[in-house]
Coordinates of C-alpha atoms and ligand atoms in Angstrom, one line a residue:
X26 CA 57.2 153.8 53.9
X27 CA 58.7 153.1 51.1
X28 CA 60.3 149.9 49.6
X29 CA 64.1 149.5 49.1
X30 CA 65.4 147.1 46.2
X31 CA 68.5 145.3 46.9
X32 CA 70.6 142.1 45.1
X33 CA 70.1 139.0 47.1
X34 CA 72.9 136.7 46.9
X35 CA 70.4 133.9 47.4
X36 CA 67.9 134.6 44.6
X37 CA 70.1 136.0 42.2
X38 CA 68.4 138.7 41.6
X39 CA 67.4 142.4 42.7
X40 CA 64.4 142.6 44.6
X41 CA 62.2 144.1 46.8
X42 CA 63.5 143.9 51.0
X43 CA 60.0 143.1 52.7
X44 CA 60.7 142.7 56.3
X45 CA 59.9 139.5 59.1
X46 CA 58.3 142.0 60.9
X47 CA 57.0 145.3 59.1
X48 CA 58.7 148.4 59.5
X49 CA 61.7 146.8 61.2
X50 CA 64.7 145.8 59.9
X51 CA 67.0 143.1 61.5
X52 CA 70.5 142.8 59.8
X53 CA 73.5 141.2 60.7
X54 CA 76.9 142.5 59.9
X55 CA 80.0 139.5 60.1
X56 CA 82.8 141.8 62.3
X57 CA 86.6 142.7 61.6
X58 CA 89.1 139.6 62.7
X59 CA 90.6 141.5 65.5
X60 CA 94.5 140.7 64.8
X61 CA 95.6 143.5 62.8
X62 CA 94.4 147.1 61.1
X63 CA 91.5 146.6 58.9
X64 CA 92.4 148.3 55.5
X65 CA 90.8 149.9 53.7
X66 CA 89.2 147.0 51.1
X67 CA 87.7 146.0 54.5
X68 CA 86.6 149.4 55.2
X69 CA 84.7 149.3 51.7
X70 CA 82.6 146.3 52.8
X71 CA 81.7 148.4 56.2
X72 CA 81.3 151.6 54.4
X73 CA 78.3 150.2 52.3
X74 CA 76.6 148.3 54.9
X75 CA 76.7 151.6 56.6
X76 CA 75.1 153.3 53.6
X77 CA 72.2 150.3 53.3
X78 CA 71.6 150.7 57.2
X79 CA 71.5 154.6 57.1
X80 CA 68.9 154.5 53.8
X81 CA 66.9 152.1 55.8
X82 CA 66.5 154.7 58.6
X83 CA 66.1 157.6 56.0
X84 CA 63.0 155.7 54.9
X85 CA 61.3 155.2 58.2
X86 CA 62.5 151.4 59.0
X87 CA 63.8 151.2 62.6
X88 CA 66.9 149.2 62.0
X89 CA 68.3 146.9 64.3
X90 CA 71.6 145.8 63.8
X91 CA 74.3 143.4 65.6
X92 CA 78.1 142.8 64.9
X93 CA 80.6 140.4 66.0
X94 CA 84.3 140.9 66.5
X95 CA 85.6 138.1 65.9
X96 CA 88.6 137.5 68.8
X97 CA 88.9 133.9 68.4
X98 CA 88.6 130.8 65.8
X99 CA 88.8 132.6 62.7
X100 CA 91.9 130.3 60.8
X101 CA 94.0 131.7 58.8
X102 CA 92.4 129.4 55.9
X103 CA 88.8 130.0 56.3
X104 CA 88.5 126.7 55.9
X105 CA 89.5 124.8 58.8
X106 CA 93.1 124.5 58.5
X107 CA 95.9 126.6 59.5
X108 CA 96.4 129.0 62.7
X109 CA 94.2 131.2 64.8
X110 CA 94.6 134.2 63.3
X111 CA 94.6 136.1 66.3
X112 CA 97.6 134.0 67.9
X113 CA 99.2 134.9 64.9
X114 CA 98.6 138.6 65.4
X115 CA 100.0 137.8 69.1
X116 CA 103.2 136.1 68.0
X117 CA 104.0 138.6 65.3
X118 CA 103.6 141.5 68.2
X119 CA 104.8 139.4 71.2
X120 CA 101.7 140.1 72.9
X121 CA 98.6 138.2 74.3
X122 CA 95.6 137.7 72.0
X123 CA 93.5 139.5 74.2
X124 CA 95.5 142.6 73.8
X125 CA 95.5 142.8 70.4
X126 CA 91.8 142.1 70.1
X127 CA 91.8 145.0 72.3
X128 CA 94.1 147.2 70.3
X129 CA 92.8 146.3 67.0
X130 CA 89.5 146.7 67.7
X131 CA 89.6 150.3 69.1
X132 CA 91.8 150.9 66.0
X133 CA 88.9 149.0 63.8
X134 CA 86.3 152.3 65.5
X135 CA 89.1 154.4 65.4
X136 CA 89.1 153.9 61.1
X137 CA 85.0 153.8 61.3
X138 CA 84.4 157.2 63.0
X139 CA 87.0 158.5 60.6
X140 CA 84.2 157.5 57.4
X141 CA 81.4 158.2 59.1
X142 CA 80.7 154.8 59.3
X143 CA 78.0 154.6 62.7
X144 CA 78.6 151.9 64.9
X145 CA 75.8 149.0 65.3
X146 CA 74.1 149.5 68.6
X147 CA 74.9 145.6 69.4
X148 CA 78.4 144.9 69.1
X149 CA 79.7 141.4 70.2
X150 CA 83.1 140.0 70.9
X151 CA 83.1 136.3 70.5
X152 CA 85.2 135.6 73.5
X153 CA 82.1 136.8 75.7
X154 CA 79.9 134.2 73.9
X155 CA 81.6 131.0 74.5
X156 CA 78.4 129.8 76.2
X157 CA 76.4 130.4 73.5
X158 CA 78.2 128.9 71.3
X159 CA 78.3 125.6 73.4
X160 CA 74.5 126.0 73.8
X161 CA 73.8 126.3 70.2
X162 CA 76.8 123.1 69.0
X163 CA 74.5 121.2 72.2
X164 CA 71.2 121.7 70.0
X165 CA 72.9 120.6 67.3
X166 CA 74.2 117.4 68.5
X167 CA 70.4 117.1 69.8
X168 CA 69.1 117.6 66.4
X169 CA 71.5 114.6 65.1
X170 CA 73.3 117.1 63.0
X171 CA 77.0 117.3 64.8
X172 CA 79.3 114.9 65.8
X173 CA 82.8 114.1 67.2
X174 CA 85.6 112.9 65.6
X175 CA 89.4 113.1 66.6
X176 CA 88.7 115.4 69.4
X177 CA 86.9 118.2 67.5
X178 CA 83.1 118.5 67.6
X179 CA 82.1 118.8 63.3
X180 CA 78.8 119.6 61.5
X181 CA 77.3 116.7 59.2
X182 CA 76.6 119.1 55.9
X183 CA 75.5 116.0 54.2
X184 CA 72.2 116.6 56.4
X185 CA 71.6 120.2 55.8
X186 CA 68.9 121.6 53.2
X187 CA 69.8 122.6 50.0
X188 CA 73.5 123.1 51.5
X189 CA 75.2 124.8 48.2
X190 CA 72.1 127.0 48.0
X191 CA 73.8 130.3 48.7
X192 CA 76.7 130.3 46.9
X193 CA 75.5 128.2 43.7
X194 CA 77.9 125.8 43.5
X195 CA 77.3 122.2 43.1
X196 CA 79.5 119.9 45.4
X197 CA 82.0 119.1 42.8
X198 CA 82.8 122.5 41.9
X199 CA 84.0 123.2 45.2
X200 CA 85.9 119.7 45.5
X201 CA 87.8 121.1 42.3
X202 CA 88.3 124.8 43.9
X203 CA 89.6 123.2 47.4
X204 CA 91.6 120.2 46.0
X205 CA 94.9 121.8 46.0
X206 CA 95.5 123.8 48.5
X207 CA 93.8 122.2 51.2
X208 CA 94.9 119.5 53.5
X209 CA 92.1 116.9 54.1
X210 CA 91.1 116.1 57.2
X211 CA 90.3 112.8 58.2
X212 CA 87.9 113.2 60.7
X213 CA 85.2 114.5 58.7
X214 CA 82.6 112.3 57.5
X215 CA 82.2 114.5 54.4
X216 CA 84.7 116.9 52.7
X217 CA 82.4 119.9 52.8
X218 CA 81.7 119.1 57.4
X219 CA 83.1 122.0 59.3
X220 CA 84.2 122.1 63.1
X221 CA 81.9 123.6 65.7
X222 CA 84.5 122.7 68.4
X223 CA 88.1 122.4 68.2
X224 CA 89.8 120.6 71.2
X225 CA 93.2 120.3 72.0
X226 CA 93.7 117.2 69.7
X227 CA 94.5 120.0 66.9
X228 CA 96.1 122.8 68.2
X229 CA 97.7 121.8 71.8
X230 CA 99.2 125.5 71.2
X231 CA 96.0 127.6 71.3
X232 CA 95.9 130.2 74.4
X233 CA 92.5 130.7 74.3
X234 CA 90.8 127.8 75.6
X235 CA 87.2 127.1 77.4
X236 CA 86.0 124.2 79.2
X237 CA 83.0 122.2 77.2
X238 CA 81.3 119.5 77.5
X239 CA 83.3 117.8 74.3
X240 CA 86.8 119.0 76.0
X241 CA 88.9 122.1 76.3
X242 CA 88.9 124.0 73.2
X243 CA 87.7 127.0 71.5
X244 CA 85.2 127.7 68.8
X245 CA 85.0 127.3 65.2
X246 CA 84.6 131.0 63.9
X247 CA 81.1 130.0 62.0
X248 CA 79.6 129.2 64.8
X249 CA 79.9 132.5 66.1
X250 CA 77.7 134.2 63.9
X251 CA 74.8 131.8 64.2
X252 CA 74.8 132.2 67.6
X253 CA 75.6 135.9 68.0
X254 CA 72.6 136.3 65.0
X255 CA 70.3 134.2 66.5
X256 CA 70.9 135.8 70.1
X257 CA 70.3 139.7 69.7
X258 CA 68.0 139.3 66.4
X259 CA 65.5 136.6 67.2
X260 CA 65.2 133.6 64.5
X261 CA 64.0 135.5 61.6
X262 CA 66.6 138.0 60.5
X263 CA 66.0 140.1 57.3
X264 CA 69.4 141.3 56.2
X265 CA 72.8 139.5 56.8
X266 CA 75.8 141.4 55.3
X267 CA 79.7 141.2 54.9
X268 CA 82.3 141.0 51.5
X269 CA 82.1 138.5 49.0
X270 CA 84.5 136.3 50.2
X271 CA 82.1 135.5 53.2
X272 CA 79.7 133.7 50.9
X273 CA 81.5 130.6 51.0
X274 CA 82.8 128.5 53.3
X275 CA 81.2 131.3 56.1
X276 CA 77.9 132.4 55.4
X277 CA 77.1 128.8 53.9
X278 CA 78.3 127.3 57.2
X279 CA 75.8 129.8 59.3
X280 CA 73.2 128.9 57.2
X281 CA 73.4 125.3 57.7
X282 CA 73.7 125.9 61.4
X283 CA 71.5 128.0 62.1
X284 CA 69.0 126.5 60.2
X285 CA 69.4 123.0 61.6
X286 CA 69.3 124.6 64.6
X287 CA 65.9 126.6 65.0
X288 CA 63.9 124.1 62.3
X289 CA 62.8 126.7 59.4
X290 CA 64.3 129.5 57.4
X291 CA 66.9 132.2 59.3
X292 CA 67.6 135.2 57.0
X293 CA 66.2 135.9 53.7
X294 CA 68.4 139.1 51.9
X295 CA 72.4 138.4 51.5
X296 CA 74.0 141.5 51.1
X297 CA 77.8 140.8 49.7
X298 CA 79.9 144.0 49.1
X299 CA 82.2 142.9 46.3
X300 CA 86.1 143.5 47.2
X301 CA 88.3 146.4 47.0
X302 CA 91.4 145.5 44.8
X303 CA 94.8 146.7 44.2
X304 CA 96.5 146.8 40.9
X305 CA 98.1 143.4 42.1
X306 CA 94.8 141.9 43.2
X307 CA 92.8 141.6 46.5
X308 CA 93.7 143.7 49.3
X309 CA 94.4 140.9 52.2
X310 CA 95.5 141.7 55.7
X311 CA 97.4 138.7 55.8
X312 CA 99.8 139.5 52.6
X313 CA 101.6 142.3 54.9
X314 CA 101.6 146.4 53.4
X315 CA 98.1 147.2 53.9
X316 CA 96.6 150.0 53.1
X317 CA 94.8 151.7 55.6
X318 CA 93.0 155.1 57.0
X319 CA 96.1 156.1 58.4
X320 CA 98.4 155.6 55.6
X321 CA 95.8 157.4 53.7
X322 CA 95.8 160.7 55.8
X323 CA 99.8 160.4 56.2
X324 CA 99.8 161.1 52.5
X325 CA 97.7 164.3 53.0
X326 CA 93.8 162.4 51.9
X327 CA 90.8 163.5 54.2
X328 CA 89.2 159.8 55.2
X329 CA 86.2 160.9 53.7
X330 CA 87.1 161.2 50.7
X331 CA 88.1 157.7 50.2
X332 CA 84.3 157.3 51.5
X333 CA 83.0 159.7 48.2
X334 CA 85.6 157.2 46.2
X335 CA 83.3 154.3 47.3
X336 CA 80.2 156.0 47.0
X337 CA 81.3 156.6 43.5
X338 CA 80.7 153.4 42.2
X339 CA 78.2 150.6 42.3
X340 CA 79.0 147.9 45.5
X341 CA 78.1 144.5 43.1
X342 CA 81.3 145.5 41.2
X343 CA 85.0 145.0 42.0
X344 CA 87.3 148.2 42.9
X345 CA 90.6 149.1 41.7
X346 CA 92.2 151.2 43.9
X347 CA 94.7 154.0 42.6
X348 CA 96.4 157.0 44.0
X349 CA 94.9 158.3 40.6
X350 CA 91.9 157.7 41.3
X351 CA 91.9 158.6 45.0
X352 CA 93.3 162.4 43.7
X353 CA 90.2 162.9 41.3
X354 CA 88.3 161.8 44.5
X355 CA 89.7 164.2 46.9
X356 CA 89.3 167.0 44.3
X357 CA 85.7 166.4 43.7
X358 CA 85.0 165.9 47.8
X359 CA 87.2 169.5 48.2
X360 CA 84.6 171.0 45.3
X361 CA 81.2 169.2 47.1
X362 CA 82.5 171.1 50.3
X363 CA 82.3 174.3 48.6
X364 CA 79.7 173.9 47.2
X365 CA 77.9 173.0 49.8
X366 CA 79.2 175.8 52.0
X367 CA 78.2 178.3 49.3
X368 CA 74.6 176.9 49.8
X369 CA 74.7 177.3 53.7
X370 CA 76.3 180.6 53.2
X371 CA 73.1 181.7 51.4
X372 CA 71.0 179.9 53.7
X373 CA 72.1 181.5 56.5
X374 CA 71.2 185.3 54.9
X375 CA 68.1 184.1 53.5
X376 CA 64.9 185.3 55.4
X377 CA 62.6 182.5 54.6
X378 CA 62.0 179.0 54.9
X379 CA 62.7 175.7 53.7
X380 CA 60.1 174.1 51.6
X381 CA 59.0 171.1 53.3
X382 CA 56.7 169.5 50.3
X383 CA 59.8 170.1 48.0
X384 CA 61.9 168.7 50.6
X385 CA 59.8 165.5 51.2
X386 CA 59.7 165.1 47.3
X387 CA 63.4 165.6 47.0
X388 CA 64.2 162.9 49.5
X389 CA 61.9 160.3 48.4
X390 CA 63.4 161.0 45.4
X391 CA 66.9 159.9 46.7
X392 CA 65.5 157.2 48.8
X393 CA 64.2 155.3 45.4
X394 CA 67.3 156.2 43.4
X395 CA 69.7 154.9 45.8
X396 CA 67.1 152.3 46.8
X397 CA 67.5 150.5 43.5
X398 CA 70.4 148.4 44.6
X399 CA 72.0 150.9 46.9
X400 CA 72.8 152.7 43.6
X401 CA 75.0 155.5 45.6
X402 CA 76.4 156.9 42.6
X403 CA 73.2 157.9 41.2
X404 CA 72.4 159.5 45.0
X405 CA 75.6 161.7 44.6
X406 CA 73.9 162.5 40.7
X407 CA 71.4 163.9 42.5
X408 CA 73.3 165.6 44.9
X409 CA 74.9 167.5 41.9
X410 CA 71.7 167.9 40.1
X411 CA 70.2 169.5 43.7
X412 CA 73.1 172.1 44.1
X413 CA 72.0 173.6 40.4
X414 CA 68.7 173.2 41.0
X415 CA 66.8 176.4 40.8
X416 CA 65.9 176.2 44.7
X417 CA 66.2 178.5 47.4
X418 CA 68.9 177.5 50.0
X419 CA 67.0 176.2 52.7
X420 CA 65.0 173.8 50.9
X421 CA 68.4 172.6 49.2
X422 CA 69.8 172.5 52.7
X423 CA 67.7 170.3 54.4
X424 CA 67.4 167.9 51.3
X425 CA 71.3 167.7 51.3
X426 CA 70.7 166.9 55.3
X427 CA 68.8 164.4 54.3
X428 CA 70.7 163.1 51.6
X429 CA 73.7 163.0 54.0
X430 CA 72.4 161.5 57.0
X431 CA 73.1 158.1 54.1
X432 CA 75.9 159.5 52.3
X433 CA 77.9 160.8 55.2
X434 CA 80.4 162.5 53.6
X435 CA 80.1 165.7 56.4
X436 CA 78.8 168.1 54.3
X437 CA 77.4 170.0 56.6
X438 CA 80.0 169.7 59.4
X439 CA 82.5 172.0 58.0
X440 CA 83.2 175.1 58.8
X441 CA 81.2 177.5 56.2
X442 CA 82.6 181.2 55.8
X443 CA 86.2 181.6 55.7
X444 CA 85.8 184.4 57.3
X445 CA 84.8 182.5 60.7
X446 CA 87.1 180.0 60.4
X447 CA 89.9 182.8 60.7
X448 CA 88.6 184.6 64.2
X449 CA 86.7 183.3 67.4
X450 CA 83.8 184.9 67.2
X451 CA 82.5 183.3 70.7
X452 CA 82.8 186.5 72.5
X453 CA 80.6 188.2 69.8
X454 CA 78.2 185.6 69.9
X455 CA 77.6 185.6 73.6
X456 CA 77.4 189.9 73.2
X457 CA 74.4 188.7 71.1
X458 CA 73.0 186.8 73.5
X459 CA 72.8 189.8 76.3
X460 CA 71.8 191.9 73.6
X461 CA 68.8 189.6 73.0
X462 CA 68.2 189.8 77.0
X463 CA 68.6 193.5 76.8
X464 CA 66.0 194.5 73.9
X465 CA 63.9 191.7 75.6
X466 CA 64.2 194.3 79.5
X467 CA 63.8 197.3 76.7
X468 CA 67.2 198.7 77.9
X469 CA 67.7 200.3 74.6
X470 CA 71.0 201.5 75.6
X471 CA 72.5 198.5 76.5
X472 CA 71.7 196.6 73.5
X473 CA 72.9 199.9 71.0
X474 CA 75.9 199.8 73.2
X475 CA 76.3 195.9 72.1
X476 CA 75.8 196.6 68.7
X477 CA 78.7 199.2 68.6
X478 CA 81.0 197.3 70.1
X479 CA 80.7 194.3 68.1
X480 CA 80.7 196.8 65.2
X481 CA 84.0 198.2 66.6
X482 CA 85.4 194.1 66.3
X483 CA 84.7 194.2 62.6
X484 CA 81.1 192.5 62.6
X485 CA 77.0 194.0 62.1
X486 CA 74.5 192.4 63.7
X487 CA 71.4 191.5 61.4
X488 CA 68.7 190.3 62.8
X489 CA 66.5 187.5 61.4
X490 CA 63.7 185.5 62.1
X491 CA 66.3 182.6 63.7
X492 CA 67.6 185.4 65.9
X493 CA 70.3 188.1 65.4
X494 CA 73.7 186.9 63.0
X495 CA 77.0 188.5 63.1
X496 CA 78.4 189.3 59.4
X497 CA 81.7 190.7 59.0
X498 CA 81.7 194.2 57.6
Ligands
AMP23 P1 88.0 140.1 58.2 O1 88.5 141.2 59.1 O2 89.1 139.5 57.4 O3 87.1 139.1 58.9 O4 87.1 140.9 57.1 C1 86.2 141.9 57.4 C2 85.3 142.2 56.3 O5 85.9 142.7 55.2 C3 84.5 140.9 55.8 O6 83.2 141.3 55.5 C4 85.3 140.6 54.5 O7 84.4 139.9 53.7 C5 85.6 141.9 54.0 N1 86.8 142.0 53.1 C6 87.9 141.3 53.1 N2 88.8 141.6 52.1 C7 88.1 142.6 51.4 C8 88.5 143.4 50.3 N3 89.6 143.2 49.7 N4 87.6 144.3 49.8 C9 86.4 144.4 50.5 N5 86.0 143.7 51.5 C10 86.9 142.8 52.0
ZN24 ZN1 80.2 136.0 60.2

């Protein structure tokens, strides 16, 4: 099996991803806030943890992977100040937050099946996880590491290990980043504490609302991810994903938790996506106009090519986004489709078989390439370089299979003559299958009779060692 490289937030570094448990890979993927379309910055961030999942399984890991959707206690300041965002979503659409969770995440698939992007087999709301959440806060108090103040339940990051460790700040850088535009709050014993709980001493307002045993209230959103994580993935988890901005106050947060919580390390690799950009800087759901999937295919794009635009260049680095750019995107996805139906084309008319050293080699190939920091643009180098290559079409065919059960760009879902496109050729095809049954019975004059009259509907049969093909005259 081989060994994929990857930049770990933590270390600083790129190194090698050796699993808790060999063989098996446990990641963790922070969800969509549920209260309006994702766009399509967002989209980046899930398109590449797609890619790193998918290379994993190309490779021979089992990969087991768990999201949250995150339907509650996500502020519209990440720190702990402001409005739900999902009561926002509510107010703006004079609905209930539950229905636009519901709405919003359907739309959030919706936009994913459009890329390609697979869904994680474990997929969490955090509404259905209150108890979990007051489980975990209830080994925290044990622990001596939260406590109440003012009504809300906070964690004490004074007593948490190496706190700044992820995100490389010192204390005082942050005071300087947070001084302005944050309002402290004086129930916290430090400036850096965040709130497990929140009860109705902050936001009388808030519609969702549980019962706990610190009052009735709702969940910080950090706590949701430790406690989702730690549920579905055990306490050692390898991989724990989502964009840069995550890194701190949110993935800092989990860490602290979660490791005050189970006594010893929780995940080693931090995979962190930088941001998709506009010309007039980040993308942000909250600033109104966003860009999504569908505004995309309005103006004529295939959704996949805005995944080849991705895939085009390196995740550690910020992307501009341009119609410019998109266009030189959607002309080069356009050309790979041809291309790539050219090489099925052949394929199908070619008698022999695929070469399944050369295929082997090929793939390792891609898994190391791409496998040195999820280098994707390299993998669609190779792509290129494999369509010139001096190969017979099957071998190049199940390469690119392989290559694009990571990629996902569809290359092989597209229709691949013309020809067939234009005409149903179902009726033909099941004329083939009775001539099949009649050569099989050795009624010659049956099967001859097939052959004239798909002849007489513009096709001749060849047959090859798959079976007999039609191919239009
Ligand atoms: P949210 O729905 O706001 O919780 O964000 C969903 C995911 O998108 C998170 O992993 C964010 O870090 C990520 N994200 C937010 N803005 C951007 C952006 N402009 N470009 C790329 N990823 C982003
Ligand atoms: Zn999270």
């Amino acid at each position: 099996m081989l060994t994929l490289n990857l930049y770990n937030t933590e270390t600083r570094a790129v190194g090698p991803i050796v699993p808790h448990e060999a063989g098996k890979i446990r990641m963790y993927t922070c969800g969509p806030t549920v209260y309006h379309y994702a766009h399509i910055g967002n989209l980046r961030t899930y398109i590449m943890e797609d890619v790193l999942e998918k290379l994993f399984r190309l490779a021979g890991y089992e990969v087991k992977r768990a999201m949250n959707i995150t339907d509650v206690g996500h502020l519209t300041s990440d720190a702990d100040t402001g409005e739900d965002k999902m009561l926002a979503g509510a107010k703006r659409e004079g609905k209930t937050a539950m229905e636009i969770a519901k709405f919003y995440t359907d739309a959030f698939f919706a936009d994913c099946e459009k890329l390609n992007i697979k869904r994680p087999e474990i997929v969490v709301p955090a509404t259905s996880c209150i108890d979990d959440f007051i489980k975990l806060i209830s080994v925290l108090f044990e622990k001596g590491y939260a406590y109440t103040s003012g009504g809300n339940v906070y964690f004490d990051t004074s007593k948490a290990k190496d706190y700044y460790r992820l995100s490389g700040h010192s204390a005082e850088d942050l005071m300087v980043g947070v001084r302005d535009d944050v309002t402290e709050d004086a129930n916290k014993r430090n400036r850096s504490d965040f709130v497990l709980w929140f009860t109705t001493s902050k936001f009388g307002e808030q519609e969702l609302r549980w019962d706990s045993p610190w009052g009735f209230g709702y969940p910080g959103w950090h706590i949701e991810c430790s406690a989702i994580s730690l549920k579905y993935l055990g306490e050692y988890l390898d991989i724990h994903a989502g964009g840069v901005d995550n890194i701190f106050p949110h993935h800092t947060n989990e860490i602290a938790q979660s490791e005050a919580a189970i006594g010893h390390e929780w995940c080693k690799y931090w995979f962190h996506p930088r941001h998709l950009n506009d010309k007039s800087g980040k993308m942000s759901k909250s600033k109104g106009g966003i860009l999504t999937v569908s505004v995309l295919e309005e103006r004529g794009y295939k959704p996949l090519a805005y995944r080849l635009f991705c895939l085009q260049s390196h995740y550690m680095k910020q992307l501009v986004f341009s119609y410019e750019s998109l266009d030189n995107a959607a002309a080069a996805y356009d050309k790979l489709l041809s291309r790539v139906a050219s090489v099925r084309k052949a394929a199908k008319e070619y008698a022999g078989e695929a070469d399944a050293d050369e295929t082997a080699r090929l793939t390792n190939e891609f898994i190391e390439t791409v496998g040195n920091d999820l280098n994707t643009s390299m993998g669609l180098t190779l792509l290129y370089d494999l369509l010139k290559a001096d190969l017979d079409p099957k071998t190049k065919l199940a390469a690119i299979a392989n290559f694009d059960s990571v990629l996902s760009l569809g290359l092989l879902d597209a229709p691949v003559e013309q020809e067939e496109e234009e005409g149903d050729t179902s009726h033909l095809e099941a004329l083939l299958i009775k001539r099949a049954e009649a050569k099989k019975a050795r009624d010659w004059a049956t099967a001859d009779a097939i052959r004239d009259e798909v002849k007489a509907a513009g096709y001749m049969i060849v047959d090859t060692p798959e079976g007999a093909k039609l191919k239009k005259i």
